[in-house]
PDB file of C-alpha atoms and ligand atoms in Angstrom:
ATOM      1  CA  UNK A   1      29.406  13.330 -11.389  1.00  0.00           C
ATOM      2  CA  UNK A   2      28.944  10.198 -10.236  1.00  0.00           C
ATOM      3  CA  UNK A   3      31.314   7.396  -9.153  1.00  0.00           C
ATOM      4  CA  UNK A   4      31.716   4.293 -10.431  1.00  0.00           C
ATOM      5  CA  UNK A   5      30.126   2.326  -7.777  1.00  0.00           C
ATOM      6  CA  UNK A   6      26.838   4.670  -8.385  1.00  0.00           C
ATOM      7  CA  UNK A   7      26.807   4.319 -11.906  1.00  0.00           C
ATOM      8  CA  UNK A   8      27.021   0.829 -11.443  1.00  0.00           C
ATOM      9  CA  UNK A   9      24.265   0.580  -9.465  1.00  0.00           C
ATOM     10  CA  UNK A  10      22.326   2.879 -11.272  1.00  0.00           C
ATOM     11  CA  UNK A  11      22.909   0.728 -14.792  1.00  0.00           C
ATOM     12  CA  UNK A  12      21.885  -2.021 -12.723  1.00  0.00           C
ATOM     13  CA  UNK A  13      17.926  -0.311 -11.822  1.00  0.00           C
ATOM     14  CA  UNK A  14      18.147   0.659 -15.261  1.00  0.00           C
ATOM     15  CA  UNK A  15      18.072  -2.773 -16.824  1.00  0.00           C
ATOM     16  CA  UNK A  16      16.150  -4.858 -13.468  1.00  0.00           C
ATOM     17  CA  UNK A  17      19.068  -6.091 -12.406  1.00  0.00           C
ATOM     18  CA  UNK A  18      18.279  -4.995  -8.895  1.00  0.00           C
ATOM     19  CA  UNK A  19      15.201  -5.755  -6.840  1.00  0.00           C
ATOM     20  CA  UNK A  20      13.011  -2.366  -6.035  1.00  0.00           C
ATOM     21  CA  UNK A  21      13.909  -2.445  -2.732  1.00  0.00           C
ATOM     22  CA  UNK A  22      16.925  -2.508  -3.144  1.00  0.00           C
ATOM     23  CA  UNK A  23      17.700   0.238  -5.783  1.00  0.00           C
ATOM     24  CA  UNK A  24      15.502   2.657  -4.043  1.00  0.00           C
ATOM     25  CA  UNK A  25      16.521   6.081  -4.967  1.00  0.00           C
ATOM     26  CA  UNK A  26      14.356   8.711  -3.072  1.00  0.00           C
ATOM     27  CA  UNK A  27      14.983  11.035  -5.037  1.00  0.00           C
ATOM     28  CA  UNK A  28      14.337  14.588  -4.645  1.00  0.00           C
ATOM     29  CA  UNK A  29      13.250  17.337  -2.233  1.00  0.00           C
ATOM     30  CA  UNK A  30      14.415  15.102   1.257  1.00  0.00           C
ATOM     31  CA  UNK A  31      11.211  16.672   3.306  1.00  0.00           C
ATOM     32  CA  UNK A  32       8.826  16.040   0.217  1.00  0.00           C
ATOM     33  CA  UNK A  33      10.404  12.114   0.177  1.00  0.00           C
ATOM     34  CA  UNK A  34       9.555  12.583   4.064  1.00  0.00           C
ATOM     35  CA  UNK A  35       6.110  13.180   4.265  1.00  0.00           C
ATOM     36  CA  UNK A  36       5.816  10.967   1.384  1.00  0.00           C
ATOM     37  CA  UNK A  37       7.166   7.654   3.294  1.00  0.00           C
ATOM     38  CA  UNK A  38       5.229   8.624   6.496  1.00  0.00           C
ATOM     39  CA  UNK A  39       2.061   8.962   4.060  1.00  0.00           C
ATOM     40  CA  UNK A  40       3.043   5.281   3.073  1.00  0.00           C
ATOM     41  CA  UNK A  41       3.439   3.793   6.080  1.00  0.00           C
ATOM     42  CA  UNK A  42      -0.122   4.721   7.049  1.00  0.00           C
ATOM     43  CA  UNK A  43      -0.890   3.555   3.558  1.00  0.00           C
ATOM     44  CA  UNK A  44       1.011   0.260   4.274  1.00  0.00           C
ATOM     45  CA  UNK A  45      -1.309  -0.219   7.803  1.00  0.00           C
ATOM     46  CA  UNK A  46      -4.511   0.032   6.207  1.00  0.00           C
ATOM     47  CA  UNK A  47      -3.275  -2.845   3.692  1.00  0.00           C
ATOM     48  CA  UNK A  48      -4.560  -1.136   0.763  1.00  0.00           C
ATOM     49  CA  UNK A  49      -1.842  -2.553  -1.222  1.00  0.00           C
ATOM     50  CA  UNK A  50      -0.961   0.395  -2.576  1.00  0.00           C
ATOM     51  CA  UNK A  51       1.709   3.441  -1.951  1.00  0.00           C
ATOM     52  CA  UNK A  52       2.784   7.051  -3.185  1.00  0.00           C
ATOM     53  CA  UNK A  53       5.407   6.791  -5.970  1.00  0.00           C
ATOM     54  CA  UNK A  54       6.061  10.016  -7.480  1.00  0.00           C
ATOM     55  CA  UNK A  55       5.092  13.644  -6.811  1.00  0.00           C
ATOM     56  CA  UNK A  56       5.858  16.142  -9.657  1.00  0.00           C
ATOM     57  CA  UNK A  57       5.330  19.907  -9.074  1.00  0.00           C
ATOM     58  CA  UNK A  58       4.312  22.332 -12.098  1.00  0.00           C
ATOM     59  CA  UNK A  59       5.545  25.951 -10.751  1.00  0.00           C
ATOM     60  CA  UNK A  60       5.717  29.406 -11.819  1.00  0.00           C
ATOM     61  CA  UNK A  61       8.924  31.155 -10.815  1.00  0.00           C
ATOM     62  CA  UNK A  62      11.342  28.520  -9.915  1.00  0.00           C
ATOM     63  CA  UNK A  63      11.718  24.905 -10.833  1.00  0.00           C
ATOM     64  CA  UNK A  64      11.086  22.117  -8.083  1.00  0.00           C
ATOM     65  CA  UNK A  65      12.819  18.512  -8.518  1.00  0.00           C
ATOM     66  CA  UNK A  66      10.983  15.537  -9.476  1.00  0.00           C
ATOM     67  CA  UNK A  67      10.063  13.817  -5.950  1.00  0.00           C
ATOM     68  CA  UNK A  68      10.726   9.520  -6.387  1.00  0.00           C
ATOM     69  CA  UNK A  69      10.983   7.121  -3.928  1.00  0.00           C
ATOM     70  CA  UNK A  70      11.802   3.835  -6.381  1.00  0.00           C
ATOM     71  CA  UNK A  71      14.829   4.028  -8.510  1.00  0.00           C
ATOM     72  CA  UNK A  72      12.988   1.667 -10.754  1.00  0.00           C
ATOM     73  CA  UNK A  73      10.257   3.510 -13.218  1.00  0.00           C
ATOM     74  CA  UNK A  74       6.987   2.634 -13.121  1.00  0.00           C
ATOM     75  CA  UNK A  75       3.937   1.891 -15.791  1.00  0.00           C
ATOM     76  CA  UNK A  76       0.540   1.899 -16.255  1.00  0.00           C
ATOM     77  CA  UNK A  77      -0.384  -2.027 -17.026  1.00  0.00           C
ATOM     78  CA  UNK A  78      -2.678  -2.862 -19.376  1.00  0.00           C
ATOM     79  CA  UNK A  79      -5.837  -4.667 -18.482  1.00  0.00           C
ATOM     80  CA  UNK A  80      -5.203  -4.771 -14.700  1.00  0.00           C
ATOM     81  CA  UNK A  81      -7.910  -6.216 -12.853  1.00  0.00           C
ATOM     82  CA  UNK A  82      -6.456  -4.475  -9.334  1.00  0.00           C
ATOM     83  CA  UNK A  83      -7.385  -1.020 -11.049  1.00  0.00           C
ATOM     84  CA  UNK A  84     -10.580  -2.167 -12.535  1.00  0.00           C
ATOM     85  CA  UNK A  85      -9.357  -1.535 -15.344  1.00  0.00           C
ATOM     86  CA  UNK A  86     -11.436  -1.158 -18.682  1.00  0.00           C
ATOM     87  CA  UNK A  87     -10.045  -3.642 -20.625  1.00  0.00           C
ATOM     88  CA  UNK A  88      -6.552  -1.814 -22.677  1.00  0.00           C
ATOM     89  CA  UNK A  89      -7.891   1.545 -21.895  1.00  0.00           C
ATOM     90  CA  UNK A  90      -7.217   4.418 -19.331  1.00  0.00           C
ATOM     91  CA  UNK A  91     -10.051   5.891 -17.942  1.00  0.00           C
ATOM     92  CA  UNK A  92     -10.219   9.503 -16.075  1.00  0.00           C
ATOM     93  CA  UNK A  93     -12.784  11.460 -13.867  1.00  0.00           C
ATOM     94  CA  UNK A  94     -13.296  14.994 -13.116  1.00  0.00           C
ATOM     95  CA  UNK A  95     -13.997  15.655  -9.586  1.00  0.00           C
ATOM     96  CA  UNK A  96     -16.691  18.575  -9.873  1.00  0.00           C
ATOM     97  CA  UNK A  97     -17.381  19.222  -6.558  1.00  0.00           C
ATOM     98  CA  UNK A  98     -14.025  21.025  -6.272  1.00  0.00           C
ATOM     99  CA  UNK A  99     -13.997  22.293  -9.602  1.00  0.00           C
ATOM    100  CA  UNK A 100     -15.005  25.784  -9.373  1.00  0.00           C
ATOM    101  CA  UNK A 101     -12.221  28.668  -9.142  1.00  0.00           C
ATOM    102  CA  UNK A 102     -11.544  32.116  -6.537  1.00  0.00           C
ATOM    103  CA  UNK A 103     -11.052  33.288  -9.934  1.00  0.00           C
ATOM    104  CA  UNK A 104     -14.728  33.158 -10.822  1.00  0.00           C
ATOM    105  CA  UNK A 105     -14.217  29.675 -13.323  1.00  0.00           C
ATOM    106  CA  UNK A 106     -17.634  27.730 -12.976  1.00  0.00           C
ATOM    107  CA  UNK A 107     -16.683  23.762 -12.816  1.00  0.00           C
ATOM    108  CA  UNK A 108     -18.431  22.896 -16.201  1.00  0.00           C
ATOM    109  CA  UNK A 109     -15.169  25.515 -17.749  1.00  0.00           C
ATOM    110  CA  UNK A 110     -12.869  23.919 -15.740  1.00  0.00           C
ATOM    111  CA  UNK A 111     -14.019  20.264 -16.913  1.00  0.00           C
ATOM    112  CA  UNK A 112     -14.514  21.226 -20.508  1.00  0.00           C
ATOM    113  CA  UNK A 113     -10.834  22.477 -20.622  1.00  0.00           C
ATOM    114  CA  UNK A 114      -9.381  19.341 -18.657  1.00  0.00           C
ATOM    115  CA  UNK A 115     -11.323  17.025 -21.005  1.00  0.00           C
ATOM    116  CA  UNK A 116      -9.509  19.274 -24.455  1.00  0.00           C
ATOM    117  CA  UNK A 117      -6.537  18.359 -22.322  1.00  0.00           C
ATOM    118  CA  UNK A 118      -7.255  14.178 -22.611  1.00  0.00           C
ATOM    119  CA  UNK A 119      -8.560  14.625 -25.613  1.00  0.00           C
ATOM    120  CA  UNK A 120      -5.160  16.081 -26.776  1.00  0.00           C
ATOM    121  CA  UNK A 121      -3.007  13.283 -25.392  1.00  0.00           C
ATOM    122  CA  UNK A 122      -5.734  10.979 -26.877  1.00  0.00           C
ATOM    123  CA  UNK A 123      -5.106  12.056 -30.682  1.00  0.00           C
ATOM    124  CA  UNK A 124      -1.327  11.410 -30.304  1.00  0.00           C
ATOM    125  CA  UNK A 125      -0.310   8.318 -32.637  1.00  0.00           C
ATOM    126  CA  UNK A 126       1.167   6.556 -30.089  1.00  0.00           C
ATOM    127  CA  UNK A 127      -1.860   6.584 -27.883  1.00  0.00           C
ATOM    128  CA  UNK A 128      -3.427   4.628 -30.680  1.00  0.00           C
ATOM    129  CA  UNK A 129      -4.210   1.388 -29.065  1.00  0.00           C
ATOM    130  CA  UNK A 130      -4.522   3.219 -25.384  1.00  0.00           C
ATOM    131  CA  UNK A 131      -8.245   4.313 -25.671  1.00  0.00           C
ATOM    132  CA  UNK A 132      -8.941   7.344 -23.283  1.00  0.00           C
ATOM    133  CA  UNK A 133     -12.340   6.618 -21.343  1.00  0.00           C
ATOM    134  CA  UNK A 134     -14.056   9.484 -19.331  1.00  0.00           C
ATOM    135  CA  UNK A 135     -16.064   7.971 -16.152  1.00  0.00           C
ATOM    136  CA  UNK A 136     -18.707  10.672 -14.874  1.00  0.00           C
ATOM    137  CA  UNK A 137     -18.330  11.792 -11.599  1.00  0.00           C
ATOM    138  CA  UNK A 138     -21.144  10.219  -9.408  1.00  0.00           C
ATOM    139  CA  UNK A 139     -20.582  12.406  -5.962  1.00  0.00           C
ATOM    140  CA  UNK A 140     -18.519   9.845  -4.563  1.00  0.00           C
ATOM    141  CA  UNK A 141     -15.431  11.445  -3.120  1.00  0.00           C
ATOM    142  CA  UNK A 142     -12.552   9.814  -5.752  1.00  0.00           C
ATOM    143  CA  UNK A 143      -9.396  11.108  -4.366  1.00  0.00           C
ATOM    144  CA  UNK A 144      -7.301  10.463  -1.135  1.00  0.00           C
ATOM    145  CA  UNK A 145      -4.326  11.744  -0.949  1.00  0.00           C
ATOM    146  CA  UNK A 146      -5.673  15.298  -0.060  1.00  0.00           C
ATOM    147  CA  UNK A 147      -6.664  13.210   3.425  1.00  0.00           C
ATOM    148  CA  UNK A 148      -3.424  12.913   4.219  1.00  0.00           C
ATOM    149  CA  UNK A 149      -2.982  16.806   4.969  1.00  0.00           C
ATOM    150  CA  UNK A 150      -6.431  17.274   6.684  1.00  0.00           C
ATOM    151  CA  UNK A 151      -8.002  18.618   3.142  1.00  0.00           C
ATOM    152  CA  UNK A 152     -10.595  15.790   2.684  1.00  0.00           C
ATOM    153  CA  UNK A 153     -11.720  12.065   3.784  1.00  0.00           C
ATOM    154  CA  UNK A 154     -10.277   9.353   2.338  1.00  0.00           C
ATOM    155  CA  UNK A 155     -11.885   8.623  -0.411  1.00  0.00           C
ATOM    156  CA  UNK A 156     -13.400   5.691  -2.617  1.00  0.00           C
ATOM    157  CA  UNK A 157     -10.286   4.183  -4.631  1.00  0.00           C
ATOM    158  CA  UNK A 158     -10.370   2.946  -7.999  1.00  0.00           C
ATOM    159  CA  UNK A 159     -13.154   5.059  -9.311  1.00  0.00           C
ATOM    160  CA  UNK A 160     -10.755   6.082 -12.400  1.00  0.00           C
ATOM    161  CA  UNK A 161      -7.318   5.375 -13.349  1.00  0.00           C
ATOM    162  CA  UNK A 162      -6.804   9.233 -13.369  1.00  0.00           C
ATOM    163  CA  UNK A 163      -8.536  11.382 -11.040  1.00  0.00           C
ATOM    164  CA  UNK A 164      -8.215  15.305 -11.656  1.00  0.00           C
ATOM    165  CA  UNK A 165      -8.733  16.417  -8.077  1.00  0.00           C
ATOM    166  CA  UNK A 166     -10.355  20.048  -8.389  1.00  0.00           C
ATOM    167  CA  UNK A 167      -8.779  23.580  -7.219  1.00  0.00           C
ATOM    168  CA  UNK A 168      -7.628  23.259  -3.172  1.00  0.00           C
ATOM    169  CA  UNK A 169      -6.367  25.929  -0.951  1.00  0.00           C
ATOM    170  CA  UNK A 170      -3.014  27.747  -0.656  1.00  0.00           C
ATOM    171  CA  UNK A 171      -2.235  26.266   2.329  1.00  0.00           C
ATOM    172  CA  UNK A 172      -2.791  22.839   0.912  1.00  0.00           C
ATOM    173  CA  UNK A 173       0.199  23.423  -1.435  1.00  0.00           C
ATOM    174  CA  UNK A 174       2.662  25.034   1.335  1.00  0.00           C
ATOM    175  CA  UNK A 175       1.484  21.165   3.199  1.00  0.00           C
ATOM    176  CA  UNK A 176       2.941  19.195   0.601  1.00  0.00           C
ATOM    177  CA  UNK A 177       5.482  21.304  -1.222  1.00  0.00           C
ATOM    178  CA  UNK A 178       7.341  23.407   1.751  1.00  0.00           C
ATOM    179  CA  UNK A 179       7.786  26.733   2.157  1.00  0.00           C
ATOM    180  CA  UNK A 180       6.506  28.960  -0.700  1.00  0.00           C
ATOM    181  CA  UNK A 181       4.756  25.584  -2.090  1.00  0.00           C
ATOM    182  CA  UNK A 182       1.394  27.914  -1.544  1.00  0.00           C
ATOM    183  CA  UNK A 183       2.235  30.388  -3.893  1.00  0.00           C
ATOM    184  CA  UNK A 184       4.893  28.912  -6.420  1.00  0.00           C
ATOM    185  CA  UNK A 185       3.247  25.689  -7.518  1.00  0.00           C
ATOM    186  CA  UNK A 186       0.033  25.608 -10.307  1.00  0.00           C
ATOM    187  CA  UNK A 187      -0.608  21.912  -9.978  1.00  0.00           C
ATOM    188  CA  UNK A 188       0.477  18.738  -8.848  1.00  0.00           C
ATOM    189  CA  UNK A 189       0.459  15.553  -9.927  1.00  0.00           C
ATOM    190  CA  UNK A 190       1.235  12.375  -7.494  1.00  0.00           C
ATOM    191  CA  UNK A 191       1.285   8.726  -8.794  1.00  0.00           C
ATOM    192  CA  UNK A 192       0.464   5.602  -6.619  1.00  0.00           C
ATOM    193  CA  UNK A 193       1.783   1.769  -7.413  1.00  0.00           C
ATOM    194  CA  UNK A 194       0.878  -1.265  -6.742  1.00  0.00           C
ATOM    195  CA  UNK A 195       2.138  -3.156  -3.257  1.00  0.00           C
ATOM    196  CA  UNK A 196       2.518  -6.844  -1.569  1.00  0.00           C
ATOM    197  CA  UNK A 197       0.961  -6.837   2.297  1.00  0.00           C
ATOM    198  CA  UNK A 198       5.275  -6.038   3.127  1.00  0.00           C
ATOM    199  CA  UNK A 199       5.309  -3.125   0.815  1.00  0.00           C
ATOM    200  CA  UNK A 200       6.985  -4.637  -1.930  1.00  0.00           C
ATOM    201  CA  UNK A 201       5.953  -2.969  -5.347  1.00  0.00           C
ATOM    202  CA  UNK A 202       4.964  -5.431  -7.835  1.00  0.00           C
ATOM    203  CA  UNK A 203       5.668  -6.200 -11.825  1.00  0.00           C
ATOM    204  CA  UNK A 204       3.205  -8.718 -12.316  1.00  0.00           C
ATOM    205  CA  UNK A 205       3.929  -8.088 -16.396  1.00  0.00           C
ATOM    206  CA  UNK A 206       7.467  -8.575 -15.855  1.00  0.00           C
ATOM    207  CA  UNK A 207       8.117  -5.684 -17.776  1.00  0.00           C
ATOM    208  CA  UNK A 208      10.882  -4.302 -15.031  1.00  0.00           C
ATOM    209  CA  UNK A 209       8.739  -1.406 -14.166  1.00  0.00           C
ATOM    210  CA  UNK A 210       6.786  -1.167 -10.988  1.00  0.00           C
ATOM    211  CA  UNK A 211       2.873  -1.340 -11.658  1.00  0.00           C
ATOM    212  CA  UNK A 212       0.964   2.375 -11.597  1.00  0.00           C
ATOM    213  CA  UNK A 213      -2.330   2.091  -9.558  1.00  0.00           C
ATOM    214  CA  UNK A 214      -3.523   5.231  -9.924  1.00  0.00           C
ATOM    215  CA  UNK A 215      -2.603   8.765 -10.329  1.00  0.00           C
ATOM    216  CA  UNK A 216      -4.556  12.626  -8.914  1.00  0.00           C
ATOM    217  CA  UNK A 217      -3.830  16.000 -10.061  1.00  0.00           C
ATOM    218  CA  UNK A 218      -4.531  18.791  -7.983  1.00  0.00           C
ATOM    219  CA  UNK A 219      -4.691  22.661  -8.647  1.00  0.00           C
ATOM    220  CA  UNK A 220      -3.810  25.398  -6.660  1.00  0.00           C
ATOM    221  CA  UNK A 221      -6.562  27.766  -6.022  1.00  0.00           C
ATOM    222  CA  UNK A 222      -4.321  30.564  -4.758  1.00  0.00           C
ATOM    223  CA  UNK A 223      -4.042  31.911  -8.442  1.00  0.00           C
ATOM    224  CA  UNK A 224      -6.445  34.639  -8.486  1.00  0.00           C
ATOM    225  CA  UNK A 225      -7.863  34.671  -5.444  1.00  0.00           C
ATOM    226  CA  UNK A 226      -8.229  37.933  -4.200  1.00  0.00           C
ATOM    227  CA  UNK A 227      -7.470  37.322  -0.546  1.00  0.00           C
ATOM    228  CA  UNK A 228      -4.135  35.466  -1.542  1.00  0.00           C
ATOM    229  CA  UNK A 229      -0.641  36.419  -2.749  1.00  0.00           C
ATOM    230  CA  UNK A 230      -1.359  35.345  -6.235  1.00  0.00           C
ATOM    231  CA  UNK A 231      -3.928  37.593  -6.739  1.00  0.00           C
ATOM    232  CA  UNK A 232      -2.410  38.670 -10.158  1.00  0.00           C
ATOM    233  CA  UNK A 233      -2.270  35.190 -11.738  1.00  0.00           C
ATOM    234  CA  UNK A 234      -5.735  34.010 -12.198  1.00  0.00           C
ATOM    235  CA  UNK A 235      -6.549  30.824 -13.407  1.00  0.00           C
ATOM    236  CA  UNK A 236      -8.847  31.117 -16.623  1.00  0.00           C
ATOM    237  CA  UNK A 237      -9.884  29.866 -20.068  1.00  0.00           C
ATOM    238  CA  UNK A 238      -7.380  30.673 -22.945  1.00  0.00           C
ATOM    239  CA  UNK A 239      -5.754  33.472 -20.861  1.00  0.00           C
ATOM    240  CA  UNK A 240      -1.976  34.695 -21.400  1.00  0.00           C
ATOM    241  CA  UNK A 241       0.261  35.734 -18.879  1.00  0.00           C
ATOM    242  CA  UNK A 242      -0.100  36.906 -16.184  1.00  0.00           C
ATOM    243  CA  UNK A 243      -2.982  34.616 -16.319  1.00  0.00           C
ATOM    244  CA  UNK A 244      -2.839  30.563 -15.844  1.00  0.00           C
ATOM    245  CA  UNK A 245      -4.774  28.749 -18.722  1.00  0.00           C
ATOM    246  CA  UNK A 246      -6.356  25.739 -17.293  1.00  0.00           C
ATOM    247  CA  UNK A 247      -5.987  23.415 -20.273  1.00  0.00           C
ATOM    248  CA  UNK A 248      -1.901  24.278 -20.289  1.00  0.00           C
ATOM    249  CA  UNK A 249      -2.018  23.052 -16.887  1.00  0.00           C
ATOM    250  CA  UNK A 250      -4.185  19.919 -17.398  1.00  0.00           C
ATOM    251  CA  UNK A 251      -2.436  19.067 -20.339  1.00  0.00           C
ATOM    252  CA  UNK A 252       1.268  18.783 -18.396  1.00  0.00           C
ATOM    253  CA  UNK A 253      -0.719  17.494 -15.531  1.00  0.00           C
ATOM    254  CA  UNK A 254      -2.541  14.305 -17.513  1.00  0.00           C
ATOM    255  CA  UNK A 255       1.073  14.498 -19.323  1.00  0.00           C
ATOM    256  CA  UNK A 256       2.172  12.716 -16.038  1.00  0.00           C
ATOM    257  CA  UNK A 257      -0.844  11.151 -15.555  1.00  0.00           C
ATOM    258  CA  UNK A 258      -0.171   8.869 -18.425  1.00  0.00           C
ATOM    259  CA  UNK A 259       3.158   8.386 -17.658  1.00  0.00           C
ATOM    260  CA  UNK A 260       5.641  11.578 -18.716  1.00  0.00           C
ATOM    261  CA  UNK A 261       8.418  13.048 -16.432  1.00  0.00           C
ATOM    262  CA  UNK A 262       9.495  16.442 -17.001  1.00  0.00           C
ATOM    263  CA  UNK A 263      12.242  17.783 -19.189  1.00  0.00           C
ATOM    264  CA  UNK A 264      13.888  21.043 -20.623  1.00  0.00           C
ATOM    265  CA  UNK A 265      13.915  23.528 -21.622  1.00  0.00           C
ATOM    266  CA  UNK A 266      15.892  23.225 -23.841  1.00  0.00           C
ATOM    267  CA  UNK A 267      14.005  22.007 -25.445  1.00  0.00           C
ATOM    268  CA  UNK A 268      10.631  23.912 -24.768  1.00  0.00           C
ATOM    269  CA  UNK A 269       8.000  21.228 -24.145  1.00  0.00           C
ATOM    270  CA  UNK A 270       4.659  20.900 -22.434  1.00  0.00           C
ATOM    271  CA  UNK A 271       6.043  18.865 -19.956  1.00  0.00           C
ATOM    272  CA  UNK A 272       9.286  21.352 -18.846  1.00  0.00           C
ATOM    273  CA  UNK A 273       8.609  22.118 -15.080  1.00  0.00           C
ATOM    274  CA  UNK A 274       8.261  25.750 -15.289  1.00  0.00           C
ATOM    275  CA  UNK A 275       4.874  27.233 -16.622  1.00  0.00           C
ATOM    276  CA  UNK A 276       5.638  29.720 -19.624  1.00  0.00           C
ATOM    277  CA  UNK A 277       2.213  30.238 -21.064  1.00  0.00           C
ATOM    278  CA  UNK A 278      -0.303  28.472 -23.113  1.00  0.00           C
ATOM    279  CA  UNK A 279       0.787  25.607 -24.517  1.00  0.00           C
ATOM    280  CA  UNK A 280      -2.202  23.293 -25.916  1.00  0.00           C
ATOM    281  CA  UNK A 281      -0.204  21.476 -28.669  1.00  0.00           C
ATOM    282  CA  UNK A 282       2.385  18.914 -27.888  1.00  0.00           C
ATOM    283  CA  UNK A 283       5.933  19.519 -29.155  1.00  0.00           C
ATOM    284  CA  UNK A 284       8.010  16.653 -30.716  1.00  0.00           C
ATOM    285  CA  UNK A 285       9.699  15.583 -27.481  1.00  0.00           C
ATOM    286  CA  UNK A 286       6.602  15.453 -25.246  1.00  0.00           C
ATOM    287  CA  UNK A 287       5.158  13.257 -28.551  1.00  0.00           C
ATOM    288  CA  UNK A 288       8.176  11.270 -28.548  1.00  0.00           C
ATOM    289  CA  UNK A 289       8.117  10.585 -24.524  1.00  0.00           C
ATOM    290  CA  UNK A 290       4.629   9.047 -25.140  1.00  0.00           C
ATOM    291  CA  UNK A 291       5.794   6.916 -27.910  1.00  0.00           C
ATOM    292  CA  UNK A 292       8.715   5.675 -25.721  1.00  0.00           C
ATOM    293  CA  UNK A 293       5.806   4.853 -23.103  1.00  0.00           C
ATOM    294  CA  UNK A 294       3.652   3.284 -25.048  1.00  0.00           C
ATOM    295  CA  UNK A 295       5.286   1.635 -27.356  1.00  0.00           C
ATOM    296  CA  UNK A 296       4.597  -1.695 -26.062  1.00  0.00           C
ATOM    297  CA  UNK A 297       1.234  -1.151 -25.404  1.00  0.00           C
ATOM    298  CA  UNK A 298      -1.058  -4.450 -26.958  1.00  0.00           C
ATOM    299  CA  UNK A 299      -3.540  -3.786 -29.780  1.00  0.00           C
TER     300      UNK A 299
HETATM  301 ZN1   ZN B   1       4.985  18.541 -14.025  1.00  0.00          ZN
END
């Protein structure tokens, strides 16, 4: 339960009455929120105007808490010029140099089921006016928070609103996550937002959200790799349990990309935090979360 003086306060992020700095929450797993605010304070050196907001872990076995470092939520805005963006639309890229799978998935299966994923989101009602653009993958390197963790460069921002990272190693997962990160969690997805030179997120659409720069989603190539301890759960193509189905995973991954936290179960949604099989068809709460995001997007 919370007190009176938090509730207050938490009321008062709820409806902008307090700045960002202020009302920051840091929410979640306290070492996760730790590496996350050193990875920001490198961020905040290089002046890139931009800093890690949100990391959301998609496990099997046990749940993992939503990792937040703003009280404040945060939005994608539409027709941003920082994010080059394409006019009202979101645009995504498939990194293909890491999309191939220890479980024997070639990257053109991997891409074809993350792009049934947006194309899911895409045909929801509320994504009407939100067109879904795919940029090709030229061979640039378009993600950079792997660098961070000594599992890539730093790579070329802005390439796509949403970048699906590719499959990384086990001990990738145990960097970011903690202990038993490596074998308990499928994906993650971690959003960035827009900052002044003093690390002050912006709203420059005073819509009392903090302004989404860009968000990756990386998958855990421990699941069926034979050398690993998740030998039994490969990743693969419209597979059941014990197997991971690729497009389940993109579509709760792109889920946050777009702008959904988790919830449930109850009720049972694509976007509850624990992975319970294939799921390619969005349930009435995770299509009611994108109409509450949306809502105000413009024609
Ligand atoms: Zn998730």
């Amino acid at each position: 339960m919370m007190n009176r003086v938090e509730k207050a306060w938490v009321l008062a992020a709820v409806v902008g009455l307090v700045g960002p700095s202020l009302a920051a929450a840091q929410e979640g797993d306290p070492a996760v929120i730790a590496k996350m605010q050193q990875i920001n304070a490198q961020l905040k050196a290089k002046r890139l105007g931009i800093v890690v907001e949100q990391i959301d872990f998609f496990t099997i076995g046990g749940a993992r808490p939503s990792n937040r470092v703003h009280a404040q939520e945060f939005r994608w805005v539409p027709n941003d010029e920082r994010r080059n963006a394409d006019g009202n639309r979101l645009t995504y890229l498939v990194d293909e140099s890491d999309g191939k799978t220890a479980s024997g998935l070639t990257s053109a299966q991997t891409e074809a089921a993350i792009d049934r994923s947006l194309a899911t989101w895409a045909a929801n009602d509320c994504l009407d006016n939100v067109g879904i653009v795919k940029r090709n993958d030229g061979g640039t390197d378009p993600d950079i928070f792997d660098s961070f963790f000594g599992f890539g460069k730093l790579g070329t921002l802005f390439l796509a609103d949403i970048v699906n990272a590719g499959w990384l190693p086990r001990d990738y997962f145990e960097a970011v996550g903690g202990a038993g990160g490596g074998r308990g969690i499928l994906a993650f997805s971690v959003t960035f937002i827009f900052v002044e030179d003093d690390g002050t997120p912006t709203d420059v659409d005073g819509d009392n959200r903090l302004d989404t720069a860009f968000n990756e989603v990386y998958y855990n190539d421990n699941f069926g790799d034979r050398r690993g301890d998740r030998a039994g759960n490969p990743w693969g193509i419209d597979v059941a349990l014990p197997g991971i189905d690729v497009e389940t995973v993109a579509l709760h991954e792109n889920g946050h990309s777009l702008g959904l936290g988790h919830f449930g179960p109850p009720p049972d949604a694509v976007m509850n935090p624990v992975y319970a099989g294939i799921r390619h068809v969005p349930f009435s709460g995770d299509e009611a979360g994108m109409c509450a995001v949306f809502s105000s997007w413009p024609d």
